[in-house]
Amino acid sequence: MVALDRFVRAGFGATSVRELATSSGVTQPTLYYHYGSKDGILAALIEPFLADGDALLDRLESVRGGRYAVAREALEGYYDVLVAHLEVALLVENDRSVRSHPVAGHRLAAQAARLLDVLAGSQRPERRIPAAAALGAVRRPLRLVGIDPVRHRDRIVGCALAAMMAEAPSAH
């Protein structure tokens, strides 16, 4: 998709509708007719990502088992959503203007907070800190050049799960 490529290379905020139209080989009125605005184009790009994230969160509400089972299901599901929408996930991760977007950013932040709540299972810092570390351990390796997300799935999810389940060293 041309718009996604332009947003990734130049940034959402720095890309104009004129550039999108020119790159796509269509007129600006055509883009406005179909999407309403540049925000509408962004919404169309991230909607499948958000929909899959919401479906994962809905599914996680029915996961039964201990903390380990829930964490494994959540981290595997999160990884799979990120990989299925890797370019969009990287755009979100790398572009502050997307994360701070009045509509898209709000939905992304709400979904991230919901995932952290499910994974931590508590508001206590001793549960939320490892949960946040585990989510980062899933996301960050996907930014590395040369990482095959399919081949390295078990390793990445395993490291994230280890971060989630690790006990912090006691303070002396």
Tab-separated table of N, CA and C in Angstrom:
chain	number	residue	atom	x	y	z
A	1	MET	N	0.841	-1.165	0.000
A	1	MET	CA	0.000	0.000	0.000
A	1	MET	C	0.896	1.241	0.000
A	2	VAL	N	0.610	2.126	-0.900
A	2	VAL	CA	1.425	3.316	-1.097
A	2	VAL	C	1.407	4.214	0.138
A	3	ALA	N	0.246	4.411	0.719
A	3	ALA	CA	0.149	5.312	1.883
A	3	ALA	C	0.977	4.778	3.038
A	4	LEU	N	0.898	3.504	3.295
A	4	LEU	CA	1.673	2.922	4.394
A	4	LEU	C	3.165	3.108	4.138
A	5	ASP	N	3.594	2.848	2.929
A	5	ASP	CA	5.003	3.029	2.581
A	5	ASP	C	5.434	4.480	2.786
A	6	ARG	N	4.617	5.434	2.356
A	6	ARG	CA	4.958	6.854	2.527
A	6	ARG	C	4.994	7.234	4.003
A	7	PHE	N	4.029	6.741	4.784
A	7	PHE	CA	3.997	7.054	6.214
A	7	PHE	C	5.210	6.477	6.923
A	8	VAL	N	5.600	5.262	6.545
A	8	VAL	CA	6.761	4.634	7.172
A	8	VAL	C	8.032	5.401	6.819
A	9	ARG	N	8.193	5.776	5.554
A	9	ARG	CA	9.429	6.440	5.132
A	9	ARG	C	9.519	7.887	5.582
A	10	ALA	N	8.432	8.642	5.455
A	10	ALA	CA	8.491	10.077	5.742
A	10	ALA	C	7.844	10.452	7.074
A	11	GLY	N	7.007	9.587	7.582
A	11	GLY	CA	6.246	9.892	8.789
A	11	GLY	C	4.845	10.353	8.428
A	12	PHE	N	3.897	10.005	9.274
A	12	PHE	CA	2.507	10.383	9.021
A	12	PHE	C	2.359	11.903	8.963
A	13	GLY	N	2.908	12.583	9.953
A	13	GLY	CA	2.761	14.032	10.024
A	13	GLY	C	3.400	14.771	8.867
A	14	ALA	N	4.461	14.213	8.313
A	14	ALA	CA	5.201	14.886	7.243
A	14	ALA	C	4.709	14.517	5.846
A	15	THR	N	3.725	13.649	5.754
A	15	THR	CA	3.216	13.217	4.449
A	15	THR	C	1.926	13.952	4.139
A	16	SER	N	1.857	14.545	2.969
A	16	SER	CA	0.656	15.294	2.577
A	16	SER	C	-0.265	14.429	1.714
A	17	VAL	N	-1.510	14.829	1.653
A	17	VAL	CA	-2.478	14.141	0.789
A	17	VAL	C	-2.038	14.281	-0.667
A	18	ARG	N	-1.475	15.407	-1.002
A	18	ARG	CA	-0.975	15.609	-2.372
A	18	ARG	C	0.085	14.552	-2.717
A	19	GLU	N	1.032	14.330	-1.777
A	19	GLU	CA	2.064	13.301	-2.002
A	19	GLU	C	1.437	11.917	-2.134
A	20	LEU	N	0.452	11.636	-1.305
A	20	LEU	CA	-0.217	10.331	-1.371
A	20	LEU	C	-0.925	10.156	-2.710
A	21	ALA	N	-1.603	11.197	-3.158
A	21	ALA	CA	-2.319	11.122	-4.433
A	21	ALA	C	-1.338	10.926	-5.585
A	22	THR	N	-0.281	11.709	-5.588
A	22	THR	CA	0.717	11.601	-6.656
A	22	THR	C	1.350	10.217	-6.670
A	23	SER	N	1.736	9.712	-5.499
A	23	SER	CA	2.364	8.390	-5.398
A	23	SER	C	1.410	7.271	-5.799
A	24	SER	N	0.127	7.480	-5.549
A	24	SER	CA	-0.873	6.451	-5.844
A	24	SER	C	-1.377	6.519	-7.276
A	25	GLY	N	-1.108	7.647	-7.946
A	25	GLY	CA	-1.599	7.796	-9.314
A	25	GLY	C	-3.082	8.131	-9.375
A	26	VAL	N	-3.605	8.733	-8.311
A	26	VAL	CA	-5.003	9.159	-8.297
A	26	VAL	C	-5.046	10.647	-7.959
A	27	THR	N	-6.213	11.238	-8.097
A	27	THR	CA	-6.353	12.655	-7.776
A	27	THR	C	-6.643	12.830	-6.291
A	28	GLN	N	-6.361	14.027	-5.798
A	28	GLN	CA	-6.676	14.320	-4.397
A	28	GLN	C	-8.167	14.177	-4.127
A	29	PRO	N	-9.042	14.678	-5.019
A	29	PRO	CA	-10.474	14.502	-4.762
A	29	PRO	C	-10.882	13.022	-4.635
A	30	THR	N	-10.207	12.160	-5.378
A	30	THR	CA	-10.509	10.735	-5.277
A	30	THR	C	-10.154	10.209	-3.886
A	31	LEU	N	-8.983	10.604	-3.380
A	31	LEU	CA	-8.602	10.185	-2.024
A	31	LEU	C	-9.587	10.725	-0.993
A	32	TYR	N	-9.956	11.993	-1.133
A	32	TYR	CA	-10.901	12.590	-0.186
A	32	TYR	C	-12.274	11.901	-0.266
A	33	TYR	N	-12.679	11.542	-1.475
A	33	TYR	CA	-13.969	10.864	-1.649
A	33	TYR	C	-13.979	9.527	-0.905
A	34	HIS	N	-12.899	8.767	-1.034
A	34	HIS	CA	-12.852	7.428	-0.439
A	34	HIS	C	-12.513	7.436	1.053
A	35	TYR	N	-11.685	8.371	1.496
A	35	TYR	CA	-11.193	8.339	2.879
A	35	TYR	C	-11.579	9.562	3.711
A	36	GLY	N	-12.020	10.623	3.068
A	36	GLY	CA	-12.423	11.818	3.794
A	36	GLY	C	-11.276	12.740	4.167
A	37	SER	N	-10.137	12.173	4.515
A	37	SER	CA	-8.988	12.973	4.954
A	37	SER	C	-7.776	12.058	5.080
A	38	LYS	N	-6.646	12.684	5.391
A	38	LYS	CA	-5.446	11.885	5.670
A	38	LYS	C	-5.674	11.027	6.919
A	39	ASP	N	-6.426	11.557	7.877
A	39	ASP	CA	-6.768	10.789	9.072
A	39	ASP	C	-7.578	9.545	8.707
A	40	GLY	N	-8.449	9.681	7.724
A	40	GLY	CA	-9.234	8.529	7.266
A	40	GLY	C	-8.359	7.460	6.636
A	41	ILE	N	-7.325	7.892	5.946
A	41	ILE	CA	-6.376	6.930	5.361
A	41	ILE	C	-5.644	6.197	6.473
A	42	LEU	N	-5.182	6.938	7.483
A	42	LEU	CA	-4.520	6.307	8.619
A	42	LEU	C	-5.460	5.325	9.311
A	43	ALA	N	-6.704	5.745	9.514
A	43	ALA	CA	-7.678	4.864	10.171
A	43	ALA	C	-7.861	3.569	9.378
A	44	ALA	N	-7.952	3.684	8.060
A	44	ALA	CA	-8.113	2.486	7.222
A	44	ALA	C	-6.894	1.574	7.314
A	45	LEU	N	-5.718	2.157	7.449
A	45	LEU	CA	-4.490	1.361	7.556
A	45	LEU	C	-4.390	0.627	8.886
A	46	ILE	N	-4.762	1.289	9.970
A	46	ILE	CA	-4.558	0.654	11.275
A	46	ILE	C	-5.765	-0.131	11.768
A	47	GLU	N	-6.917	0.019	11.123
A	47	GLU	CA	-8.123	-0.677	11.598
A	47	GLU	C	-7.955	-2.197	11.675
A	48	PRO	N	-7.393	-2.862	10.656
A	48	PRO	CA	-7.218	-4.317	10.784
A	48	PRO	C	-6.300	-4.700	11.952
A	49	PHE	N	-5.273	-3.919	12.193
A	49	PHE	CA	-4.363	-4.122	13.317
A	49	PHE	C	-5.126	-4.009	14.638
A	50	LEU	N	-5.907	-2.948	14.762
A	50	LEU	CA	-6.692	-2.748	15.982
A	50	LEU	C	-7.763	-3.828	16.140
A	51	ALA	N	-8.399	-4.207	15.051
A	51	ALA	CA	-9.438	-5.238	15.120
A	51	ALA	C	-8.853	-6.565	15.594
A	52	ASP	N	-7.685	-6.931	15.083
A	52	ASP	CA	-7.044	-8.170	15.529
A	52	ASP	C	-6.607	-8.071	16.985
A	53	GLY	N	-6.143	-6.900	17.399
A	53	GLY	CA	-5.790	-6.684	18.798
A	53	GLY	C	-7.006	-6.812	19.708
A	54	ASP	N	-8.128	-6.222	19.292
A	54	ASP	CA	-9.360	-6.340	20.077
A	54	ASP	C	-9.825	-7.790	20.159
A	55	ALA	N	-9.734	-8.504	19.047
A	55	ALA	CA	-10.126	-9.923	19.043
A	55	ALA	C	-9.247	-10.728	20.004
A	56	LEU	N	-7.960	-10.439	20.018
A	56	LEU	CA	-7.052	-11.108	20.954
A	56	LEU	C	-7.472	-10.812	22.387
A	57	LEU	N	-7.712	-9.561	22.697
A	57	LEU	CA	-8.101	-9.188	24.053
A	57	LEU	C	-9.415	-9.840	24.460
A	58	ASP	N	-10.359	-9.903	23.546
A	58	ASP	CA	-11.626	-10.580	23.842
A	58	ASP	C	-11.394	-12.059	24.121
A	59	ARG	N	-10.537	-12.678	23.332
A	59	ARG	CA	-10.214	-14.098	23.518
A	59	ARG	C	-9.500	-14.328	24.851
A	60	LEU	N	-8.632	-13.409	25.238
A	60	LEU	CA	-7.879	-13.567	26.485
A	60	LEU	C	-8.777	-13.537	27.717
A	61	GLU	N	-9.924	-12.883	27.606
A	61	GLU	CA	-10.848	-12.842	28.736
A	61	GLU	C	-11.373	-14.226	29.101
A	62	SER	N	-11.330	-15.151	28.150
A	62	SER	CA	-11.842	-16.492	28.422
A	62	SER	C	-10.743	-17.517	28.703
A	63	VAL	N	-9.498	-17.092	28.701
A	63	VAL	CA	-8.394	-18.023	28.970
A	63	VAL	C	-8.421	-18.409	30.441
A	64	ARG	N	-8.393	-19.678	30.675
A	64	ARG	CA	-8.382	-20.192	32.045
A	64	ARG	C	-7.030	-20.815	32.323
A	65	GLY	N	-6.674	-20.839	33.559
A	65	GLY	CA	-5.390	-21.403	33.949
A	65	GLY	C	-4.667	-20.423	34.842
A	66	GLY	N	-3.498	-20.773	35.199
A	66	GLY	CA	-2.702	-19.929	36.074
A	66	GLY	C	-2.085	-18.761	35.332
A	67	ARG	N	-1.299	-18.035	36.068
A	67	ARG	CA	-0.628	-16.845	35.543
A	67	ARG	C	0.226	-17.181	34.319
A	68	TYR	N	0.919	-18.318	34.356
A	68	TYR	CA	1.781	-18.719	33.250
A	68	TYR	C	0.958	-18.966	31.983
A	69	ALA	N	-0.156	-19.663	32.101
A	69	ALA	CA	-0.992	-19.982	30.937
A	69	ALA	C	-1.542	-18.702	30.300
A	70	VAL	N	-2.001	-17.780	31.128
A	70	VAL	CA	-2.528	-16.519	30.616
A	70	VAL	C	-1.411	-15.714	29.952
A	71	ALA	N	-0.256	-15.651	30.600
A	71	ALA	CA	0.868	-14.906	30.041
A	71	ALA	C	1.306	-15.496	28.705
A	72	ARG	N	1.398	-16.795	28.630
A	72	ARG	CA	1.820	-17.445	27.378
A	72	ARG	C	0.825	-17.147	26.254
A	73	GLU	N	-0.442	-17.313	26.536
A	73	GLU	CA	-1.473	-17.059	25.521
A	73	GLU	C	-1.454	-15.588	25.086
A	74	ALA	N	-1.307	-14.688	26.045
A	74	ALA	CA	-1.297	-13.253	25.732
A	74	ALA	C	-0.077	-12.877	24.899
A	75	LEU	N	1.091	-13.353	25.289
A	75	LEU	CA	2.318	-12.984	24.576
A	75	LEU	C	2.382	-13.620	23.193
A	76	GLU	N	1.957	-14.867	23.075
A	76	GLU	CA	1.916	-15.499	21.749
A	76	GLU	C	0.920	-14.778	20.842
A	77	GLY	N	-0.251	-14.473	21.386
A	77	GLY	CA	-1.263	-13.773	20.595
A	77	GLY	C	-0.814	-12.385	20.180
A	78	TYR	N	-0.192	-11.670	21.107
A	78	TYR	CA	0.316	-10.332	20.815
A	78	TYR	C	1.374	-10.402	19.719
A	79	TYR	N	2.288	-11.350	19.839
A	79	TYR	CA	3.323	-11.514	18.825
A	79	TYR	C	2.694	-11.776	17.454
A	80	ASP	N	1.722	-12.667	17.424
A	80	ASP	CA	1.084	-13.012	16.155
A	80	ASP	C	0.366	-11.821	15.526
A	81	VAL	N	-0.271	-10.991	16.345
A	81	VAL	CA	-0.922	-9.786	15.828
A	81	VAL	C	0.127	-8.828	15.262
A	82	LEU	N	1.216	-8.629	16.000
A	82	LEU	CA	2.276	-7.740	15.513
A	82	LEU	C	2.847	-8.229	14.185
A	83	VAL	N	3.117	-9.508	14.089
A	83	VAL	CA	3.717	-10.048	12.865
A	83	VAL	C	2.733	-9.990	11.700
A	84	ALA	N	1.454	-10.245	11.962
A	84	ALA	CA	0.452	-10.192	10.895
A	84	ALA	C	0.317	-8.786	10.318
A	85	HIS	N	0.642	-7.787	11.121
A	85	HIS	CA	0.524	-6.386	10.707
A	85	HIS	C	1.846	-5.661	10.944
A	86	LEU	N	2.934	-6.304	10.570
A	86	LEU	CA	4.259	-5.833	10.950
A	86	LEU	C	4.546	-4.403	10.502
A	87	GLU	N	4.239	-4.060	9.261
A	87	GLU	CA	4.535	-2.699	8.803
A	87	GLU	C	3.731	-1.660	9.582
A	88	VAL	N	2.473	-1.954	9.843
A	88	VAL	CA	1.646	-1.033	10.625
A	88	VAL	C	2.160	-0.964	12.060
A	89	ALA	N	2.508	-2.105	12.636
A	89	ALA	CA	3.026	-2.134	14.008
A	89	ALA	C	4.311	-1.313	14.114
A	90	LEU	N	5.177	-1.422	13.122
A	90	LEU	CA	6.414	-0.636	13.135
A	90	LEU	C	6.134	0.849	12.938
A	91	LEU	N	5.143	1.177	12.113
A	91	LEU	CA	4.749	2.582	11.959
A	91	LEU	C	4.289	3.133	13.311
A	92	VAL	N	3.447	2.386	13.993
A	92	VAL	CA	2.953	2.813	15.308
A	92	VAL	C	4.114	2.962	16.288
A	93	GLU	N	5.003	1.985	16.292
A	93	GLU	CA	6.135	1.997	17.220
A	93	GLU	C	7.077	3.169	16.957
A	94	ASN	N	7.307	3.487	15.690
A	94	ASN	CA	8.338	4.461	15.325
A	94	ASN	C	7.844	5.882	15.102
A	95	ASP	N	6.544	6.070	14.923
A	95	ASP	CA	6.033	7.389	14.543
A	95	ASP	C	5.200	7.996	15.675
A	96	ARG	N	5.795	8.952	16.332
A	96	ARG	CA	5.123	9.618	17.466
A	96	ARG	C	3.818	10.277	17.033
A	97	SER	N	3.773	10.790	15.795
A	97	SER	CA	2.549	11.460	15.350
A	97	SER	C	1.388	10.481	15.212
A	98	VAL	N	1.664	9.216	14.984
A	98	VAL	CA	0.604	8.203	14.954
A	98	VAL	C	0.155	7.895	16.379
A	99	ARG	N	1.122	7.704	17.274
A	99	ARG	CA	0.783	7.383	18.672
A	99	ARG	C	0.061	8.530	19.359
A	100	SER	N	0.317	9.761	18.938
A	100	SER	CA	-0.342	10.909	19.564
A	100	SER	C	-1.541	11.409	18.757
A	101	HIS	N	-1.884	10.710	17.707
A	101	HIS	CA	-3.018	11.100	16.871
A	101	HIS	C	-4.289	11.119	17.721
A	102	PRO	N	-5.145	12.137	17.560
A	102	PRO	CA	-6.310	12.265	18.437
A	102	PRO	C	-7.248	11.048	18.436
A	103	VAL	N	-7.416	10.396	17.316
A	103	VAL	CA	-8.313	9.235	17.265
A	103	VAL	C	-7.518	7.934	17.311
A	104	ALA	N	-6.617	7.753	16.370
A	104	ALA	CA	-5.845	6.509	16.307
A	104	ALA	C	-5.021	6.318	17.566
A	105	GLY	N	-4.371	7.365	18.018
A	105	GLY	CA	-3.532	7.272	19.209
A	105	GLY	C	-4.325	6.885	20.438
A	106	HIS	N	-5.512	7.435	20.563
A	106	HIS	CA	-6.371	7.099	21.704
A	106	HIS	C	-6.746	5.623	21.689
A	107	ARG	N	-7.138	5.132	20.529
A	107	ARG	CA	-7.509	3.710	20.421
A	107	ARG	C	-6.314	2.798	20.677
A	108	LEU	N	-5.149	3.176	20.139
A	108	LEU	CA	-3.945	2.381	20.360
A	108	LEU	C	-3.567	2.363	21.836
A	109	ALA	N	-3.637	3.513	22.485
A	109	ALA	CA	-3.286	3.593	23.908
A	109	ALA	C	-4.273	2.798	24.761
A	110	ALA	N	-5.549	2.879	24.435
A	110	ALA	CA	-6.552	2.127	25.197
A	110	ALA	C	-6.329	0.625	25.047
A	111	GLN	N	-6.006	0.202	23.848
A	111	GLN	CA	-5.752	-1.217	23.615
A	111	GLN	C	-4.490	-1.671	24.346
A	112	ALA	N	-3.448	-0.867	24.316
A	112	ALA	CA	-2.203	-1.207	25.012
A	112	ALA	C	-2.443	-1.294	26.517
A	113	ALA	N	-3.226	-0.378	27.054
A	113	ALA	CA	-3.530	-0.408	28.491
A	113	ALA	C	-4.329	-1.654	28.853
A	114	ARG	N	-5.265	-2.007	28.005
A	114	ARG	CA	-6.071	-3.216	28.244
A	114	ARG	C	-5.187	-4.468	28.210
A	115	LEU	N	-4.258	-4.528	27.269
A	115	LEU	CA	-3.356	-5.674	27.188
A	115	LEU	C	-2.474	-5.760	28.430
A	116	LEU	N	-1.959	-4.637	28.862
A	116	LEU	CA	-1.139	-4.628	30.076
A	116	LEU	C	-1.959	-5.082	31.284
A	117	ASP	N	-3.200	-4.636	31.376
A	117	ASP	CA	-4.070	-5.058	32.481
A	117	ASP	C	-4.285	-6.569	32.479
A	118	VAL	N	-4.569	-7.113	31.298
A	118	VAL	CA	-4.788	-8.563	31.189
A	118	VAL	C	-3.518	-9.313	31.570
A	119	LEU	N	-2.399	-8.884	31.049
A	119	LEU	CA	-1.142	-9.571	31.285
A	119	LEU	C	-0.699	-9.471	32.739
A	120	ALA	N	-0.825	-8.292	33.329
A	120	ALA	CA	-0.387	-8.101	34.718
A	120	ALA	C	-1.380	-8.720	35.698
A	121	GLY	N	-2.660	-8.630	35.373
A	121	GLY	CA	-3.672	-9.180	36.262
A	121	GLY	C	-3.814	-8.422	37.564
A	122	SER	N	-3.174	-7.280	37.681
A	122	SER	CA	-3.175	-6.530	38.927
A	122	SER	C	-2.660	-5.125	38.653
A	123	GLN	N	-2.995	-4.219	39.533
A	123	GLN	CA	-2.468	-2.857	39.439
A	123	GLN	C	-1.170	-2.699	40.234
A	124	ARG	N	-0.755	-3.749	40.899
A	124	ARG	CA	0.460	-3.674	41.719
A	124	ARG	C	1.699	-3.565	40.829
A	125	PRO	N	2.620	-2.667	41.177
A	125	PRO	CA	3.835	-2.496	40.373
A	125	PRO	C	4.634	-3.785	40.200
A	126	GLU	N	4.677	-4.627	41.220
A	126	GLU	CA	5.460	-5.861	41.095
A	126	GLU	C	4.885	-6.810	40.046
A	127	ARG	N	3.647	-6.590	39.595
A	127	ARG	CA	3.067	-7.377	38.505
A	127	ARG	C	3.105	-6.606	37.179
A	128	ARG	N	2.944	-5.293	37.256
A	128	ARG	CA	2.886	-4.487	36.031
A	128	ARG	C	4.262	-4.285	35.402
A	129	ILE	N	5.287	-4.168	36.206
A	129	ILE	CA	6.638	-3.962	35.674
A	129	ILE	C	7.082	-5.143	34.814
A	130	PRO	N	7.001	-6.395	35.296
A	130	PRO	CA	7.397	-7.500	34.414
A	130	PRO	C	6.477	-7.657	33.206
A	131	ALA	N	5.207	-7.317	33.360
A	131	ALA	CA	4.291	-7.401	32.220
A	131	ALA	C	4.702	-6.396	31.144
A	132	ALA	N	5.040	-5.176	31.562
A	132	ALA	CA	5.498	-4.163	30.604
A	132	ALA	C	6.814	-4.588	29.954
A	133	ALA	N	7.710	-5.179	30.741
A	133	ALA	CA	8.984	-5.663	30.188
A	133	ALA	C	8.742	-6.770	29.170
A	134	ALA	N	7.797	-7.643	29.457
A	134	ALA	CA	7.484	-8.745	28.536
A	134	ALA	C	6.918	-8.215	27.222
A	135	LEU	N	6.048	-7.219	27.295
A	135	LEU	CA	5.499	-6.636	26.066
A	135	LEU	C	6.597	-5.993	25.225
A	136	GLY	N	7.513	-5.309	25.881
A	136	GLY	CA	8.654	-4.743	25.164
A	136	GLY	C	9.542	-5.821	24.570
A	137	ALA	N	9.675	-6.936	25.289
A	137	ALA	CA	10.499	-8.049	24.803
A	137	ALA	C	9.881	-8.712	23.579
A	138	VAL	N	8.591	-8.573	23.395
A	138	VAL	CA	7.931	-9.078	22.190
A	138	VAL	C	8.117	-8.086	21.046
A	139	ARG	N	7.928	-6.812	21.332
A	139	ARG	CA	7.957	-5.766	20.302
A	139	ARG	C	9.341	-5.456	19.765
A	140	ARG	N	10.275	-5.254	20.640
A	140	ARG	CA	11.578	-4.714	20.239
A	140	ARG	C	12.361	-5.594	19.254
A	141	PRO	N	12.415	-6.898	19.416
A	141	PRO	CA	13.193	-7.689	18.447
A	141	PRO	C	12.672	-7.591	17.016
A	142	LEU	N	11.408	-7.260	16.851
A	142	LEU	CA	10.854	-7.149	15.506
A	142	LEU	C	11.418	-5.953	14.749
A	143	ARG	N	12.056	-5.041	15.458
A	143	ARG	CA	12.699	-3.893	14.816
A	143	ARG	C	14.098	-4.237	14.310
A	144	LEU	N	14.643	-5.352	14.724
A	144	LEU	CA	15.994	-5.722	14.327
A	144	LEU	C	16.023	-6.172	12.868
A	145	VAL	N	17.011	-5.702	12.153
A	145	VAL	CA	17.177	-6.093	10.756
A	145	VAL	C	17.630	-7.550	10.709
A	146	GLY	N	17.072	-8.305	9.795
A	146	GLY	CA	17.492	-9.685	9.596
A	146	GLY	C	16.784	-10.698	10.474
A	147	ILE	N	15.837	-10.260	11.271
A	147	ILE	CA	15.095	-11.191	12.111
A	147	ILE	C	13.919	-11.732	11.302
A	148	ASP	N	13.856	-13.038	11.172
A	148	ASP	CA	12.726	-13.691	10.518
A	148	ASP	C	11.675	-13.933	11.593
A	149	PRO	N	10.567	-13.199	11.565
A	149	PRO	CA	9.586	-13.304	12.642
A	149	PRO	C	8.990	-14.694	12.812
A	150	VAL	N	8.867	-15.438	11.740
A	150	VAL	CA	8.303	-16.786	11.841
A	150	VAL	C	9.326	-17.731	12.474
A	151	ARG	N	10.537	-17.690	11.983
A	151	ARG	CA	11.578	-18.583	12.489
A	151	ARG	C	11.952	-18.294	13.942
A	152	HIS	N	11.892	-17.054	14.344
A	152	HIS	CA	12.330	-16.673	15.686
A	152	HIS	C	11.179	-16.493	16.675
A	153	ARG	N	9.967	-16.857	16.275
A	153	ARG	CA	8.790	-16.658	17.128
A	153	ARG	C	8.963	-17.290	18.502
A	154	ASP	N	9.294	-18.569	18.537
A	154	ASP	CA	9.382	-19.260	19.824
A	154	ASP	C	10.462	-18.658	20.721
A	155	ARG	N	11.566	-18.263	20.141
A	155	ARG	CA	12.654	-17.666	20.923
A	155	ARG	C	12.231	-16.323	21.508
A	156	ILE	N	11.622	-15.486	20.680
A	156	ILE	CA	11.204	-14.160	21.134
A	156	ILE	C	10.114	-14.272	22.196
A	157	VAL	N	9.102	-15.083	21.926
A	157	VAL	CA	8.022	-15.241	22.903
A	157	VAL	C	8.556	-15.888	24.179
A	158	GLY	N	9.474	-16.837	24.050
A	158	GLY	CA	10.063	-17.472	25.222
A	158	GLY	C	10.826	-16.490	26.093
A	159	CYS	N	11.578	-15.601	25.471
A	159	CYS	CA	12.305	-14.569	26.231
A	159	CYS	C	11.330	-13.616	26.913
A	160	ALA	N	10.266	-13.251	26.203
A	160	ALA	CA	9.254	-12.368	26.796
A	160	ALA	C	8.566	-13.047	27.970
A	161	LEU	N	8.272	-14.310	27.824
A	161	LEU	CA	7.636	-15.062	28.908
A	161	LEU	C	8.573	-15.173	30.109
A	162	ALA	N	9.851	-15.365	29.852
A	162	ALA	CA	10.831	-15.419	30.943
A	162	ALA	C	10.887	-14.076	31.672
A	163	ALA	N	10.828	-12.975	30.923
A	163	ALA	CA	10.811	-11.649	31.549
A	163	ALA	C	9.563	-11.472	32.399
A	164	MET	N	8.460	-11.980	31.898
A	164	MET	CA	7.192	-11.859	32.617
A	164	MET	C	7.209	-12.640	33.924
A	165	MET	N	7.787	-13.804	33.895
A	165	MET	CA	7.724	-14.695	35.055
A	165	MET	C	8.906	-14.525	36.010
A	166	ALA	N	9.902	-13.741	35.624
A	166	ALA	CA	11.081	-13.559	36.459
A	166	ALA	C	10.730	-12.819	37.743
A	167	GLU	N	11.359	-13.220	38.769
A	167	GLU	CA	11.219	-12.530	40.056
A	167	GLU	C	12.339	-11.513	40.153
A	168	ALA	N	12.008	-10.344	40.626
A	168	ALA	CA	13.029	-9.304	40.808
A	168	ALA	C	13.935	-9.696	41.973
A	169	PRO	N	15.214	-9.403	41.853
A	169	PRO	CA	16.108	-9.689	42.974
A	169	PRO	C	15.706	-8.850	44.180
A	170	SER	N	15.851	-9.426	45.332
A	170	SER	CA	15.468	-8.684	46.540
A	170	SER	C	16.525	-7.617	46.837
A	171	ALA	N	16.033	-6.505	47.351
A	171	ALA	CA	16.935	-5.409	47.718
A	171	ALA	C	17.631	-5.730	49.035
A	172	HIS	N	18.870	-5.388	49.110
A	172	HIS	CA	19.628	-5.643	50.340
A	172	HIS	C	19.846	-4.378	51.104
